[in-house]
Structure formats: structure tokens, C-alpha cells
Amino acid sequence: MRVLHVAAELYPWVKVGGLGDVLAALPLAQREVGVRARILLPAYPALKTAFPDAELAGGMANLLGTGAARFLLARTPEGVPLYLLDAPALFDRPGGPYDETGDSYLRFGALSCAAAWLAKHGDAHGWRPRILHCHDWQTALAPAYLALWGGDRPATVMTIHNLAYQGIYDKGVLEKLWMPSEAFRNAGVEYHGQLSFLKGGLHFADRLSTVSPTYAREIQEPAFGEGLDGLLAYRQHDLVGILNGVDGRVWSPASSPHLATHFDAAHRSGKKVCKNLLQRELHLAEAPRVPLFAVVSRLATQKGLDLILSNVEHLVSLGAQLALLGAGDPALEKGFKAAAHHHRGRVAVRIGYDEALAHRLLAGADALLVPSRFEPCGLTQLYALKYGALPVVRRTGGLADTVVDTTAATLADSTATGFVFDPVDGWVLGETITRACELYVHHPRDWARVQQRGMKRDFSWRVSAKRYLELYQEILG
Ligand code: ADP
Ligand code: GLC
């Protein structure tokens, strides 16, 4: 089974959030279950620098009027074939993958178009996928191009990692994307008079998936559907939720190169050392018995961090500590910086993106706060489980599917792995933080059991890889 994944992120070279982690892990896990998966990404400068020996494997004479484009073929260190779409006018620029310079529609329209073209015609060596697997809006026009071009084509899968980002543009861009005007209708790429990349993918792809079973259900409802719930409900029989996994090569407290001391479920004493080192690094009081809550997150409305900000005083009054790493919304950045200033030694805030510190935070923290308003899957709570930091999460999307609340019943039957609350409400998060602190301070044995149980949970990519394979097999009959 040959599969081509197309996306805009790939850890460790281009990563903004979990999408990058998924692209680094899923194709590799698929290859381990016999799927011959390859990846296509824009030739961002970081990738061109990382793969200077990439070989020419095809090209397009004129990619949407932006000039010639080449497909360069490299291999990741793990051996996954990686095509780089070399279209310098579009991708050879500094900044993040999504930095807005006014032509995002063209950059990602071109990525979609090139993916469709490569999947339809194959590369210069004759490699052609049976499945084109698209991830998020930046690639969502690919199924539309394939359907509109007609003729022989590979099957298509559209995976939603986040419905909140859709790629909506003025209808005028249709022509610039070389899309026929008949595509601009409700049964097409049109969305309330505008062009929507994601709508196009959700309409034209053979199958749809998202990254947790609960989110797959939620997005068929107006509250989570971001305006596309009607279409998603209509296509419910083509839509499946497949949980993400944890890449143990990258995320393991037993081997992470970012940790000074290692530990695992059976030998947890190293975690105490990690906590002490973290407190020292962040200038928090070096108190071993004080519960330390961490946050590692994009600072976006999705993540519900305003609920944490409104709980800083409460958390401190319970004697707990808070350590946050994140970047994004300027108002949240400012709010958290002020909280750290106000509660020196108790609250530490690092604004920015720091992969190594993310590992040290999870290893040193007792708990991780993820109060998301919605969460397609969420990876940090999975990493936290593995690193022995109990996740405190809202019951939504993948958070609901991966964390079991600690109650008398779940303690008794040994299924508890963290703390779960329902309403988007700072007060309820506050109560949940109180519950966590009580268990930590007054029932340390129970805490240790919950922690150990979480560390042993196996969210393996192999399981997800097999589910995707079943999905492909269904499509191909
Ligand atoms: P999302 O993709 O919505 O941001 P996920 O939980 O799926 O949420 O994935 C987030 C990924 O990004 C994780 O690998 C997390 O460690 C990482 N991450 C988020 N913010 C930061 C940051 N400020 N510094 C380092 N890593 C971060
Ligand atoms: C998105 C979602 C997150 C998910 C990630 C990878 O960024 O917000 O919940 O884990 O994609 O699928």
C-alpha cells in the first residue's frame, strides 16, 4: 500500500504544534506495519538546509503561474522518503510556516495543487501513491483538484487536526488557484460566498478523519462544528476518529536527551531530581513537597488558558506552584508575565517556544493543566502521562478520550490517571485544582498509584497506524 502524506509541518524542522509531531511519527509507524508511506512538504528553508542532498524527482513546468516547481526527494534519518516542494517564490522565505504575507492562499493552494499532481502522475521514478492523505486546511484543496481534473486518480483522505483553521478567502482567488468556476458552489469549495480550503477537502475527499473519537462526534454539532457541522453530519459515515499516539523515540522520561536524570514507571526517584532542577532553573522555591503545576501550550483561545490565569491566586493560596511555557496571544502573554512578577518564587513564566524546556517541565511537574475549550486530540496530556505529570483536563475531544478522572470508584478499580472537569468555568477548574492538591498533599500513596498507572498507559502509534491502514483498505475495497 503506497500512501503520500501532505502537510505543512514536520518535527523537528518545521513545527508549530502537534501536527508536526504527528507527521514525524505516523508515516514511520505506518512503514512498520507495512504501509509504504511518504511525505510531501513545502521546501521551507529549514528543510532545504537539513536535506542538502535531496535529489530531483520530478517537477511542474508552471505551478499556478508562480513559475516552475521541483519535487526534491530526501529521506528522513529514520528512512521515511520525503518530497520537498521546491517553489522558491512561495516557500523560500524566513519566518514561521504560516506567517501571513498576503499570499497564503497561493502558497497553500500551490501545495495542494502540487500534491494532487504528484499523486496523480507519480514522481520521475514511477512511484505513485494509491492514497493521498491530506492534513488540515493547507492541503485541503488537493482532493478538490483531483476530483475536478477528472480521470484516473488515487483515493483521498482528509484528516482534520483542527477545525478552527479553515483557510477562507475571497472568491476572487479561485481564478488565481486555477480552479474552474464550477467548483464554486455549495457542493464544492464555496462557503457562504467565499472560498474555503477545508470545505473543499471535506466535500471532495473520499474519506474524512479526525484525531479522536470524541472530536469526531463533537464536530457534527453546531457548538464544535465551526460552521461545517452540517457537512460533517452529512458525511458522518465517511468520518472516523483515530487517536494520535506518543512517539517514544522523542517523548520518553527514560531516554530524553533534554533531561539531566532519567526515570520510568518502575523507577520514579529521578522525577524528584528533575523537579528540583526545574524549580532551580525557573527560580521557584526549591520545595519538594509543594505541588507543581505546569502548562506547555500555544497561547490561543482554544486552550482555555484564561481559566488558568483567573486561578493563579487560588493556586498560590493552596501553596502550589505554577510553571508556564507558551507563546501566542499578547494579552495572555502579558497576563502571565504579570502573574509571575507578582508571585516570584511561586509562579514562573517563559514566553517562547522551547522544545527542551517542554521536556524538563513535564519531567519536573507533578501535574499538567490543559483546560481546553476544544481539543481535537491533544498531545501534551499524553506526554504528561508518560512523564508522570497528572493531566488536569477539560472533558472534551481527545482529552476526554485519554484521561480518566480520579474518583473513589476509579481509585478503587485502578483506572484513574488524572483529573477531568466539564464546564468551561474558572471556578470549576479551581475546584479541580483543589482536588488535585488534596490528593497530592493528603494522599501521597494514591497520588503515586495514579501517577504510575498513567505512566504505564500505552498510547502507541502502532495502534493508530493499523487503524489508518484499515481505513485505506476500506476505501480501496
Ligand atoms: P496543538 O497542536 O493544538 O498546539 P498538541 O497538544 O497536539 O496541541 O501539541 C502541541 C505540541 O507543541 C506539543 O509537542 C507541545 O510540547 C508543543 N508545544 C506547544 N507550545 C510549546 C512551546 N511554547 N514550546 C515548546 N513546545 C511547545
Ligand atoms: C491540532 C490540535 C491538537 C492535535 C494536533 C495533532 O493542532 O489542536 O489537539 O493533537 O493537531 O493532531
XYZ file of C-alpha atoms in Angstrom, residues 55-389:
335
model
C 17.584 14.540 -5.403
C 15.442 15.828 -8.216
C 12.424 13.532 -8.542
C 10.142 15.438 -10.872
C 8.673 18.850 -11.407
C 5.896 21.010 -12.752
C 6.534 23.497 -15.552
C 4.300 26.156 -14.072
C 2.744 25.880 -10.628
C -0.315 28.146 -10.582
C 1.524 30.823 -12.526
C 4.307 31.155 -9.958
C 6.919 29.531 -12.186
C 8.481 26.100 -12.337
C 8.434 23.888 -9.262
C 10.583 20.871 -8.472
C 9.990 17.829 -6.339
C 13.164 17.029 -4.418
C 13.360 13.623 -2.753
C 15.207 13.061 0.518
C 14.994 10.539 3.340
C 14.468 11.416 6.986
C 17.078 9.976 9.373
C 14.520 7.246 10.172
C 14.300 6.363 6.493
C 10.950 7.877 5.503
C 11.045 9.236 1.923
C 10.320 12.950 1.990
C 9.443 15.084 -1.048
C 10.180 18.774 -0.796
C 8.123 21.055 -2.994
C 10.743 23.461 -4.230
C 8.872 26.559 -5.373
C 11.242 29.330 -4.239
C 8.885 32.214 -4.966
C 6.452 30.738 -2.454
C 8.422 28.981 0.235
C 11.954 30.274 0.279
C 11.395 32.970 2.898
C 12.186 33.455 6.565
C 9.604 33.169 9.342
C 7.174 30.509 10.515
C 5.284 28.231 8.134
C 2.088 30.229 8.482
C 3.466 33.765 8.682
C 0.944 35.855 6.815
C 2.438 37.866 3.967
C -0.748 38.227 1.973
C -0.352 35.210 -0.310
C -1.092 32.256 1.976
C -3.923 31.235 -0.320
C -1.388 30.913 -3.137
C 1.274 29.148 -1.077
C -1.102 26.507 0.215
C -3.148 26.397 -2.961
C 0.137 25.561 -4.664
C 0.963 22.930 -2.041
C -2.459 21.337 -2.583
C -2.161 21.524 -6.365
C 1.350 20.045 -6.377
C 0.272 17.245 -4.025
C -2.620 16.371 -6.320
C -0.336 16.492 -9.344
C 2.341 14.288 -7.765
C -0.262 11.833 -6.502
C -1.925 11.621 -9.912
C 1.133 11.449 -12.145
C 3.735 9.940 -9.828
C 7.350 11.004 -9.498
C 10.138 10.706 -12.073
C 10.983 7.214 -10.795
C 7.453 5.963 -11.331
C 6.393 5.993 -7.657
C 2.695 6.774 -7.401
C 0.534 6.509 -4.276
C -2.791 4.707 -4.077
C -3.864 7.064 -1.300
C -3.259 10.778 -0.956
C -3.599 11.631 2.740
C -4.102 15.360 3.373
C -3.667 17.062 6.735
C -5.512 20.283 7.650
C -6.649 23.199 5.509
C -3.268 23.946 3.963
C -3.568 20.767 1.890
C -7.330 20.503 1.649
C -7.700 21.676 -1.935
C -5.786 18.627 -3.186
C -8.859 16.335 -3.206
C -10.740 19.134 -4.962
C -8.114 19.432 -7.730
C -8.091 15.666 -8.227
C -11.872 15.461 -8.468
C -12.113 18.456 -10.791
C -9.342 17.308 -13.120
C -11.212 14.013 -13.561
C -9.757 10.800 -14.942
C -7.708 8.225 -13.098
C -6.770 9.363 -9.585
C -5.649 7.989 -6.228
C -8.138 7.774 -3.355
C -8.088 10.659 -0.881
C -8.270 11.002 2.894
C -8.706 14.364 4.615
C -7.644 14.499 8.250
C -8.845 17.353 10.426
C -6.348 18.247 13.119
C -8.122 21.466 13.923
C -11.436 22.643 12.516
C -10.901 26.173 13.793
C -8.473 26.922 10.962
C -10.161 26.642 7.578
C -8.359 28.803 5.017
C -11.205 31.081 3.940
C -10.550 33.615 1.172
C -12.308 35.965 -1.160
C -13.911 34.255 -4.119
C -11.547 36.177 -6.410
C -8.688 33.812 -5.557
C -10.487 30.952 -7.328
C -9.068 32.027 -10.668
C -5.578 32.514 -9.253
C -5.734 28.948 -7.995
C -6.684 27.718 -11.460
C -9.894 26.284 -10.108
C -12.728 26.012 -12.595
C -15.656 28.276 -11.784
C -17.979 25.266 -11.439
C -16.045 24.381 -8.257
C -17.550 27.456 -6.637
C -20.806 26.030 -5.372
C -22.166 24.591 -2.187
C -21.307 21.083 -3.376
C -17.742 22.301 -3.810
C -15.373 24.851 -2.328
C -17.880 27.631 -1.740
C -18.624 28.620 1.843
C -21.036 31.498 2.462
C -19.913 33.309 -0.654
C -16.211 32.739 -0.036
C -13.711 30.058 -0.946
C -12.901 27.653 1.885
C -9.963 25.300 1.542
C -11.175 22.987 4.294
C -14.712 22.892 2.989
C -13.292 21.773 -0.352
C -11.359 18.950 1.289
C -14.319 17.850 3.379
C -16.555 17.835 0.340
C -14.256 16.158 -2.179
C -12.148 13.696 -0.136
C -13.237 10.055 -0.264
C -12.915 9.662 3.488
C -12.581 12.044 6.410
C -10.879 11.538 9.703
C -10.028 13.461 12.795
C -7.737 12.756 15.688
C -10.049 11.405 18.399
C -13.402 9.617 18.509
C -14.985 12.255 20.749
C -13.933 15.153 18.492
C -15.324 13.217 15.512
C -18.712 13.283 17.237
C -18.432 16.827 18.601
C -17.738 18.437 15.211
C -21.064 17.224 13.899
C -22.709 19.610 16.380
C -23.015 23.387 15.972
C -21.083 24.045 19.193
C -17.893 22.500 17.821
C -18.552 22.388 14.089
C -17.180 25.871 13.285
C -19.904 26.221 10.649
C -19.095 22.892 8.995
C -21.149 20.664 11.326
C -23.899 20.246 8.712
C -21.479 18.912 6.114
C -19.714 16.726 8.685
C -23.016 15.268 9.916
C -24.000 14.641 6.310
C -20.736 12.753 5.807
C -20.775 11.008 9.195
C -20.465 7.554 7.640
C -17.250 8.630 5.922
C -15.839 10.219 9.080
C -13.763 8.383 11.679
C -11.847 9.470 14.794
C -8.422 7.878 15.214
C -6.398 8.848 18.273
C -2.877 10.163 17.928
C -0.084 8.341 19.716
C 3.120 9.122 21.556
C 6.425 8.888 19.740
C 8.511 7.068 22.326
C 11.732 7.875 20.466
C 11.174 11.548 21.239
C 8.967 11.557 24.319
C 10.363 9.275 26.990
C 11.490 10.181 30.519
C 13.803 7.159 30.325
C 15.817 8.477 27.412
C 15.035 12.111 26.550
C 18.345 13.899 25.880
C 16.817 17.026 27.415
C 16.741 15.565 30.940
C 19.639 15.517 33.400
C 18.262 12.404 35.131
C 16.051 9.702 33.737
C 13.175 7.725 35.211
C 10.303 5.437 34.272
C 7.196 3.871 35.819
C 9.220 1.368 37.827
C 11.980 3.763 38.909
C 10.464 7.119 39.697
C 13.044 8.638 42.023
C 14.660 10.511 39.101
C 11.478 12.550 38.813
C 12.181 14.166 42.192
C 15.578 15.245 40.922
C 14.009 16.634 37.751
C 11.518 18.607 39.866
C 14.276 20.096 41.978
C 16.333 21.048 38.924
C 13.292 22.594 37.274
C 12.463 24.681 40.341
C 16.060 25.864 40.425
C 16.103 26.662 36.696
C 12.864 28.649 36.899
C 13.731 30.370 40.210
C 10.844 28.704 42.001
C 11.209 27.871 45.694
C 13.025 24.525 45.872
C 10.261 22.809 47.779
C 9.921 19.070 47.143
C 6.504 18.657 48.803
C 4.707 21.529 47.097
C 2.548 20.516 44.110
C 3.991 21.953 40.899
C 1.537 22.539 38.031
C 2.865 23.074 34.520
C 1.496 24.403 31.233
C 3.096 23.817 27.803
C 0.868 25.358 25.191
C 0.174 27.651 22.323
C -1.471 30.643 23.989
C -4.674 30.527 21.945
C -8.364 30.824 22.867
C -8.760 27.104 22.110
C -6.551 26.199 25.042
C -8.645 27.873 27.771
C -5.643 29.482 29.424
C -7.727 32.417 30.593
C -9.248 29.920 33.047
C -5.768 29.303 34.442
C -4.966 32.998 34.625
C -8.095 33.526 36.724
C -6.878 30.766 39.063
C -3.352 31.967 39.755
C -4.230 33.496 43.145
C -6.171 30.386 44.096
C -3.331 28.095 43.130
C -0.833 30.126 45.099
C -3.183 30.253 48.102
C -3.180 26.445 48.087
C 0.594 26.564 48.427
C 1.111 25.232 44.898
C 3.492 26.407 42.174
C 2.832 27.174 38.521
C 5.297 26.995 35.628
C 4.168 28.007 32.157
C 5.856 27.777 28.755
C 3.959 29.206 25.831
C 3.616 31.861 23.191
C 0.799 33.423 21.221
C -1.958 35.796 22.290
C -0.263 39.011 23.504
C -2.908 39.634 26.176
C -2.324 36.196 27.709
C 1.445 36.614 27.479
C 1.132 39.891 29.328
C -1.245 38.461 31.936
C 1.003 35.524 32.750
C 4.131 37.683 32.871
C 2.407 39.970 35.347
C 1.354 36.963 37.458
C 4.943 35.720 37.557
C 6.153 39.176 38.557
C 3.571 39.326 41.331
C 4.269 35.836 42.693
C 8.024 35.456 42.462
C 9.202 32.053 43.579
C 5.696 30.661 43.134
C 4.840 31.324 39.505
C 7.338 31.117 36.653
C 6.551 32.052 33.069
C 8.648 31.544 29.954
C 7.274 33.142 26.813
C 8.572 31.493 23.664
C 8.986 28.163 22.002
C 11.466 25.792 23.660
C 11.357 22.092 22.874
C 13.949 21.137 25.519
C 12.239 23.099 28.286
C 8.956 21.385 27.369
C 10.576 18.041 28.271
C 12.058 19.421 31.502
C 8.692 20.894 32.507
C 6.815 17.643 32.028
C 9.545 15.698 33.816
C 9.658 18.082 36.769
C 5.969 18.891 37.157
C 3.506 16.982 39.318
C 0.563 17.919 37.101
C -0.131 19.479 33.691
C -3.044 21.859 33.146
C -4.937 21.517 29.830
C -8.317 23.263 30.262
C -9.039 23.478 26.518
C -12.355 24.783 25.200
C -11.994 22.191 22.465
C -9.174 19.771 21.730
C -9.130 17.573 18.620
C -6.683 15.196 20.287
C -4.062 16.966 22.344
C -0.601 15.530 22.684
C 0.752 17.284 25.760
C -1.589 15.375 28.098
C -0.300 12.115 26.587
C 3.301 13.222 27.070
C 2.430 14.313 30.628
C 1.027 10.879 31.462
C 4.241 9.304 30.306
C 6.378 11.777 32.271
C 4.435 11.188 35.489
C 2.694 14.593 35.492
